[in-house]
């Protein structure tokens, strides 16, 4: 048995959530963890280097269709790798992120396999996995069980690790693989766009002061701002607050 | 007999709710403070088809009924009574035209309202003629092909905004019957001799325009008379049978809005280590408020759906209007009480709703007048 | 352009205190109002905008019981030309895999140039349906789109990423796009729209007509099954702090310091 972790990176930098995923993967106790780095030609080794010592094995897949981020290409590559491997991974872990929301369901469709998204806790149970999720806008927790696979997919909500990712230092073997991604996927990455100058990545903040619908009035946001400042925290908000333009979207 | 709204009625109710929640909330406090309703709301409401919902399609309406109009008014008032009254009163007076107007009059005056191009008003009340409408003294005298009108009117909703007003005038002072001395005449407000003065400082529904009118040698063509001369009193009694339905919907709307606020507040406010909602005295209060709202609503829906079948039950309508008004006043009072001191601050919407609710017990017949109507049907002219 | 939009009718829980029913698996329904899923409202608006600018026919789909038809009527009221509702008792409480099978079956042999879905639903928030459906149809999909333009057989989209970043992607039609909230301003339903909707057809399909057998349903359900739901542990009752923004912040800071942990 083994666990595959899909590394998440953007614009040449590994995203923090990848380390969390490696930590989650190791904790499952379902065999060794392999980190998979999907990248454009020539970008893989630098990205893999940032994972050095954090997983026993890193697999680099480079292809021009993987430049930037292309969930369809990544799902196609994963499907091929899984079908080629003598022992397919029991679990494929990814982040519940903008990227994860694109490639993971696509892969689930390709493999016709069980999948669960936006998981806050994950554990091996019997021949498969049990996951805890937050549903109904955070008002309830739900527990779900995945089918047996052979492989199953789970995406994990960033920041849901109880502690800092702690990975015992280890030697990493770096391998490369060719995934024979079809030339015509019908979907092409065009560019990263830095939509909002001075944006804040709230998934990376230590302390958040978060504003939701309950704030009721735009003026009340001042309270949250003052508190955030006093705490040295980052101000964030839920989507409805953005949608009525009370706070900019990068929050 | 069905007690369920049709799917179309549910959709209309939701459409009104969404529009009001989406747009009124932005303006409600400012509108109350500054005594106006923003132009853009009039425009949006008309574009979405809320004006003239009960007009037949040939006059630009949606061809629906009083029931649907009541649902809209209820939802509007639930979000903000002042803006609800501003938008709901755009058609005020049209019922009379629909019922008694000539084909030409209906074709001329009704479609612009549905298109958001005209606002109406109906003027009966005068300084010395309130509950007693037979005391109306504004005089209209036929001079050749024209009516010449002189007099003043008090408390006229939309007096400053209206493009045309249905004016209740004394035309036949010598008729032996007090009920056959008055007539209804359509007055375009751009005619010389028309003047309106805004009344400032209302307690509630401050977004809604109210004016004093003065009419000085104002001339309108003879054809502006609605129906028969001397029929004004009868026409307005029939008119009130329709408009009181809308007014009842206002009372239910303001009460429901206050109940919504109270429910939210008692769940969140913690005293003695528990939310207020955990106290039985509070639970009972909420139960009573909710029951009052539902009871008033049932009465109105029954009266309105009968009206849509052509049965205008005078007594039932007066009952619906009176109860709804009382429900509005009581429920806003209790809701404010549940807010404690916070409810006394303008920062909390309940403060405004409390002020807004009272009007439903006053206009379109005070609650005493409604009771008179009810009693007269039951007891006859004792 | 042949456009399809999928919408879901979900409980509106923004104001509700949710209670778990005795079975430990469902939410006590009772007084909960149901609404069209928020994401789907944006998807619907986008579909209407595309239809308005490029012409064509818009079909709206919903998997749900009769009460859920309200959301389909909304589709018709704001501009969809026809509506399809799929229901079978076996679909009650179904997971995204079973729902997707029904969605796929509802499309049948019809070919759509553009299929729009909300990026996720506010009830269970899986965000699986769209891309799963795309795979079942064999068309490319792109998720979490907050800007899109259909032009020359392609759709150029911007996907919303974390931290204020976006990604531009080009997808060939036919394609499936899942929509993020805020992409547009969903219009209000008009009275005329409601009246027009009454004259438009709502086709009903059951499990048989969408071609799902009981075995298929069982296989899909097996992939992801609910064990139970529970109310998250909550602390003591909330305390509402009053005062100016600075005062409230100061009080809050003091409380947090006292509670320890974060600072
Ligand atoms: C905001 C607002 C908007 C209005 N809009 C319009 C409008 O658009 N058009 C219009 O024509 N009018 C309008 N009115 C006027 C409204 O309809 C009258 O105020 C109402 O009919 C009562 O008349 P009144 O104020 O003269 O009170 P009065 O008739 O003087 O009554 C005073 C009190 O005595 C009671 N009373 C009177 N007679 C009796 C009786 N026989 N038996 C028992 N009790 C009695 C009343 O119930 C009331 O409690 C509006 C009023 C307000 C405040």
mmCIF file of N, CA, C and O in Angstrom, chain C residues 131-178:
data_model
loop_
_atom_site.group_PDB
_atom_site.id
_atom_site.type_symbol
_atom_site.label_atom_id
_atom_site.label_comp_id
_atom_site.label_asym_id
_atom_site.label_seq_id
_atom_site.Cartn_x
_atom_site.Cartn_y
_atom_site.Cartn_z
ATOM 1 N N UNK C 131 -17.231 18.767 -12.407
ATOM 2 C CA UNK C 131 -16.186 18.026 -13.113
ATOM 3 C C UNK C 131 -16.531 16.545 -13.325
ATOM 4 O O UNK C 131 -16.177 15.980 -14.372
ATOM 5 N N UNK C 132 -17.240 15.939 -12.368
ATOM 6 C CA UNK C 132 -17.642 14.537 -12.557
ATOM 7 C C UNK C 132 -18.542 14.413 -13.788
ATOM 8 O O UNK C 132 -18.390 13.507 -14.609
ATOM 9 N N UNK C 133 -19.465 15.349 -13.904
ATOM 10 C CA UNK C 133 -20.369 15.319 -15.049
ATOM 11 C C UNK C 133 -19.594 15.517 -16.351
ATOM 12 O O UNK C 133 -19.844 14.834 -17.349
ATOM 13 N N UNK C 134 -18.640 16.438 -16.314
ATOM 14 C CA UNK C 134 -17.840 16.690 -17.518
ATOM 15 C C UNK C 134 -17.136 15.414 -17.965
ATOM 16 O O UNK C 134 -17.106 15.083 -19.156
ATOM 17 N N UNK C 135 -16.564 14.698 -16.993
ATOM 18 C CA UNK C 135 -15.876 13.446 -17.335
ATOM 19 C C UNK C 135 -16.857 12.437 -17.902
ATOM 20 O O UNK C 135 -16.554 11.740 -18.865
ATOM 21 N N UNK C 136 -18.046 12.381 -17.314
ATOM 22 C CA UNK C 136 -19.048 11.433 -17.801
ATOM 23 C C UNK C 136 -19.464 11.769 -19.232
ATOM 24 O O UNK C 136 -19.809 10.890 -20.020
ATOM 25 N N UNK C 137 -19.396 13.050 -19.560
ATOM 26 C CA UNK C 137 -19.779 13.479 -20.906
ATOM 27 C C UNK C 137 -18.593 13.476 -21.867
ATOM 28 O O UNK C 137 -18.756 13.630 -23.073
ATOM 29 N N UNK C 138 -17.393 13.372 -21.294
ATOM 30 C CA UNK C 138 -16.190 13.425 -22.122
ATOM 31 C C UNK C 138 -15.887 14.817 -22.654
ATOM 32 O O UNK C 138 -15.372 14.975 -23.758
ATOM 33 N N UNK C 139 -16.218 15.840 -21.865
ATOM 34 C CA UNK C 139 -15.860 17.204 -22.277
ATOM 35 C C UNK C 139 -14.939 17.809 -21.214
ATOM 36 O O UNK C 139 -14.969 17.394 -20.064
ATOM 37 N N UNK C 140 -14.108 18.781 -21.611
ATOM 38 C CA UNK C 140 -13.240 19.395 -20.601
ATOM 39 C C UNK C 140 -14.046 20.265 -19.630
ATOM 40 O O UNK C 140 -15.110 20.769 -19.983
ATOM 41 N N UNK C 141 -13.515 20.397 -18.422
ATOM 42 C CA UNK C 141 -14.192 21.243 -17.446
ATOM 43 C C UNK C 141 -13.194 22.189 -16.822
ATOM 44 O O UNK C 141 -11.989 21.937 -16.819
ATOM 45 N N UNK C 142 -13.708 23.260 -16.290
ATOM 46 C CA UNK C 142 -12.861 24.184 -15.552
ATOM 47 C C UNK C 142 -13.672 24.660 -14.347
ATOM 48 O O UNK C 142 -14.841 24.996 -14.475
ATOM 49 N N UNK C 143 -13.014 24.614 -13.170
ATOM 50 C CA UNK C 143 -13.757 24.852 -11.934
ATOM 51 C C UNK C 143 -13.455 26.223 -11.336
ATOM 52 O O UNK C 143 -12.382 26.777 -11.551
ATOM 53 N N UNK C 144 -14.428 26.729 -10.597
ATOM 54 C CA UNK C 144 -14.235 27.922 -9.771
ATOM 55 C C UNK C 144 -13.921 29.165 -10.615
ATOM 56 O O UNK C 144 -12.937 29.851 -10.399
ATOM 57 N N UNK C 145 -14.790 29.417 -11.541
ATOM 58 C CA UNK C 145 -14.558 30.496 -12.495
ATOM 59 C C UNK C 145 -15.208 31.778 -12.016
ATOM 60 O O UNK C 145 -16.363 31.787 -11.617
ATOM 61 N N UNK C 146 -14.453 32.868 -12.039
ATOM 62 C CA UNK C 146 -15.055 34.134 -11.615
ATOM 63 C C UNK C 146 -15.058 35.200 -12.709
ATOM 64 O O UNK C 146 -15.335 36.365 -12.441
ATOM 65 N N UNK C 147 -14.739 34.775 -13.922
ATOM 66 C CA UNK C 147 -14.890 35.668 -15.061
ATOM 67 C C UNK C 147 -14.920 34.766 -16.283
ATOM 68 O O UNK C 147 -14.143 33.807 -16.353
ATOM 69 N N UNK C 148 -15.814 34.996 -17.228
ATOM 70 C CA UNK C 148 -15.774 34.165 -18.433
ATOM 71 C C UNK C 148 -16.302 34.892 -19.646
ATOM 72 O O UNK C 148 -17.110 35.814 -19.559
ATOM 73 N N UNK C 149 -15.785 34.454 -20.798
ATOM 74 C CA UNK C 149 -16.218 35.053 -22.059
ATOM 75 C C UNK C 149 -16.226 33.956 -23.104
ATOM 76 O O UNK C 149 -15.223 33.257 -23.293
ATOM 77 N N UNK C 150 -17.363 33.800 -23.764
ATOM 78 C CA UNK C 150 -17.470 32.781 -24.806
ATOM 79 C C UNK C 150 -17.221 33.457 -26.144
ATOM 80 O O UNK C 150 -17.832 34.478 -26.455
ATOM 81 N N UNK C 151 -16.290 32.881 -26.913
ATOM 82 C CA UNK C 151 -15.919 33.523 -28.174
ATOM 83 C C UNK C 151 -15.291 32.496 -29.098
ATOM 84 O O UNK C 151 -14.404 31.744 -28.670
ATOM 85 N N UNK C 152 -15.743 32.456 -30.316
ATOM 86 C CA UNK C 152 -15.116 31.632 -31.337
ATOM 87 C C UNK C 152 -14.913 30.179 -30.936
ATOM 88 O O UNK C 152 -13.802 29.661 -31.045
ATOM 89 N N UNK C 153 -15.952 29.543 -30.450
ATOM 90 C CA UNK C 153 -15.845 28.124 -30.120
ATOM 91 C C UNK C 153 -15.041 27.825 -28.875
ATOM 92 O O UNK C 153 -14.681 26.675 -28.611
ATOM 93 N N UNK C 154 -14.702 28.881 -28.136
ATOM 94 C CA UNK C 154 -13.910 28.688 -26.914
ATOM 95 C C UNK C 154 -14.520 29.498 -25.789
ATOM 96 O O UNK C 154 -15.270 30.435 -26.021
ATOM 97 N N UNK C 155 -14.134 29.111 -24.586
ATOM 98 C CA UNK C 155 -14.488 29.966 -23.464
ATOM 99 C C UNK C 155 -13.194 30.329 -22.727
ATOM 100 O O UNK C 155 -12.394 29.466 -22.394
ATOM 101 N N UNK C 156 -12.997 31.632 -22.589
ATOM 102 C CA UNK C 156 -11.817 32.117 -21.888
ATOM 103 C C UNK C 156 -12.258 32.488 -20.480
ATOM 104 O O UNK C 156 -13.154 33.312 -20.305
ATOM 105 N N UNK C 157 -11.637 31.845 -19.504
ATOM 106 C CA UNK C 157 -12.098 32.071 -18.133
ATOM 107 C C UNK C 157 -10.963 32.539 -17.233
ATOM 108 O O UNK C 157 -9.787 32.340 -17.546
ATOM 109 N N UNK C 158 -11.332 33.155 -16.144
ATOM 110 C CA UNK C 158 -10.386 33.391 -15.055
ATOM 111 C C UNK C 158 -10.878 32.573 -13.874
ATOM 112 O O UNK C 158 -12.055 32.605 -13.538
ATOM 113 N N UNK C 159 -9.968 31.807 -13.302
ATOM 114 C CA UNK C 159 -10.309 31.031 -12.118
ATOM 115 C C UNK C 159 -9.817 31.798 -10.908
ATOM 116 O O UNK C 159 -8.742 32.384 -10.931
ATOM 117 N N UNK C 160 -10.570 31.723 -9.858
ATOM 118 C CA UNK C 160 -10.148 32.419 -8.653
ATOM 119 C C UNK C 160 -9.276 31.504 -7.816
ATOM 120 O O UNK C 160 -9.679 30.405 -7.448
ATOM 121 N N UNK C 161 -8.079 31.969 -7.506
ATOM 122 C CA UNK C 161 -7.168 31.179 -6.664
ATOM 123 C C UNK C 161 -7.036 31.861 -5.308
ATOM 124 O O UNK C 161 -7.595 32.925 -5.093
ATOM 125 N N UNK C 162 -6.275 31.254 -4.445
ATOM 126 C CA UNK C 162 -6.120 31.826 -3.109
ATOM 127 C C UNK C 162 -5.219 33.058 -3.153
ATOM 128 O O UNK C 162 -4.393 33.208 -4.052
ATOM 129 N N UNK C 163 -5.384 33.898 -2.154
ATOM 130 C CA UNK C 163 -4.468 35.012 -1.943
ATOM 131 C C UNK C 163 -4.490 36.054 -3.046
ATOM 132 O O UNK C 163 -3.487 36.704 -3.319
ATOM 133 N N UNK C 164 -5.643 36.213 -3.697
ATOM 134 C CA UNK C 164 -5.764 37.275 -4.683
ATOM 135 C C UNK C 164 -5.189 36.925 -6.050
ATOM 136 O O UNK C 164 -5.134 37.764 -6.929
ATOM 137 N N UNK C 165 -4.738 35.696 -6.208
ATOM 138 C CA UNK C 165 -4.251 35.291 -7.521
ATOM 139 C C UNK C 165 -5.381 34.729 -8.360
ATOM 140 O O UNK C 165 -6.369 34.225 -7.846
ATOM 141 N N UNK C 166 -5.180 34.859 -9.661
ATOM 142 C CA UNK C 166 -6.119 34.247 -10.586
ATOM 143 C C UNK C 166 -5.344 33.495 -11.644
ATOM 144 O O UNK C 166 -4.117 33.588 -11.723
ATOM 145 N N UNK C 167 -6.068 32.727 -12.415
ATOM 146 C CA UNK C 167 -5.430 31.958 -13.467
ATOM 147 C C UNK C 167 -6.314 32.059 -14.706
ATOM 148 O O UNK C 167 -7.523 31.822 -14.613
ATOM 149 N N UNK C 168 -5.726 32.426 -15.803
ATOM 150 C CA UNK C 168 -6.503 32.459 -17.043
ATOM 151 C C UNK C 168 -6.371 31.143 -17.771
ATOM 152 O O UNK C 168 -5.264 30.621 -17.933
ATOM 153 N N UNK C 169 -7.492 30.626 -18.204
ATOM 154 C CA UNK C 169 -7.512 29.327 -18.869
ATOM 155 C C UNK C 169 -8.423 29.420 -20.085
ATOM 156 O O UNK C 169 -9.450 30.102 -20.037
ATOM 157 N N UNK C 170 -8.029 28.710 -21.131
ATOM 158 C CA UNK C 170 -8.845 28.694 -22.330
ATOM 159 C C UNK C 170 -9.369 27.274 -22.513
ATOM 160 O O UNK C 170 -8.599 26.313 -22.407
ATOM 161 N N UNK C 171 -10.636 27.143 -22.756
ATOM 162 C CA UNK C 171 -11.224 25.805 -22.897
ATOM 163 C C UNK C 171 -12.034 25.753 -24.188
ATOM 164 O O UNK C 171 -12.791 26.685 -24.499
ATOM 165 N N UNK C 172 -11.868 24.681 -24.936
ATOM 166 C CA UNK C 172 -12.636 24.518 -26.173
ATOM 167 C C UNK C 172 -14.044 24.048 -25.856
ATOM 168 O O UNK C 172 -14.252 23.209 -24.985
ATOM 169 N N UNK C 173 -14.987 24.568 -26.605
ATOM 170 C CA UNK C 173 -16.359 24.094 -26.478
ATOM 171 C C UNK C 173 -16.516 22.804 -27.279
ATOM 172 O O UNK C 173 -15.812 22.652 -28.271
ATOM 173 N N UNK C 174 -17.376 21.913 -26.901
ATOM 174 C CA UNK C 174 -18.241 21.951 -25.715
ATOM 175 C C UNK C 174 -17.443 21.788 -24.426
ATOM 176 O O UNK C 174 -16.465 21.040 -24.400
ATOM 177 N N UNK C 175 -17.890 22.494 -23.385
ATOM 178 C CA UNK C 175 -17.161 22.460 -22.120
ATOM 179 C C UNK C 175 -18.125 22.653 -20.963
ATOM 180 O O UNK C 175 -19.248 23.124 -21.149
ATOM 181 N N UNK C 176 -17.632 22.288 -19.803
ATOM 182 C CA UNK C 176 -18.400 22.508 -18.581
ATOM 183 C C UNK C 176 -17.632 23.473 -17.678
ATOM 184 O O UNK C 176 -16.432 23.309 -17.473
ATOM 185 N N UNK C 177 -18.323 24.474 -17.183
ATOM 186 C CA UNK C 177 -17.683 25.485 -16.353
ATOM 187 C C UNK C 177 -18.405 25.530 -15.002
ATOM 188 O O UNK C 177 -19.632 25.579 -14.962
ATOM 189 N N UNK C 178 -17.642 25.480 -13.905
ATOM 190 C CA UNK C 178 -18.304 25.660 -12.606
ATOM 191 C C UNK C 178 -18.011 27.071 -12.107
ATOM 192 O O UNK C 178 -16.902 27.565 -12.193
#
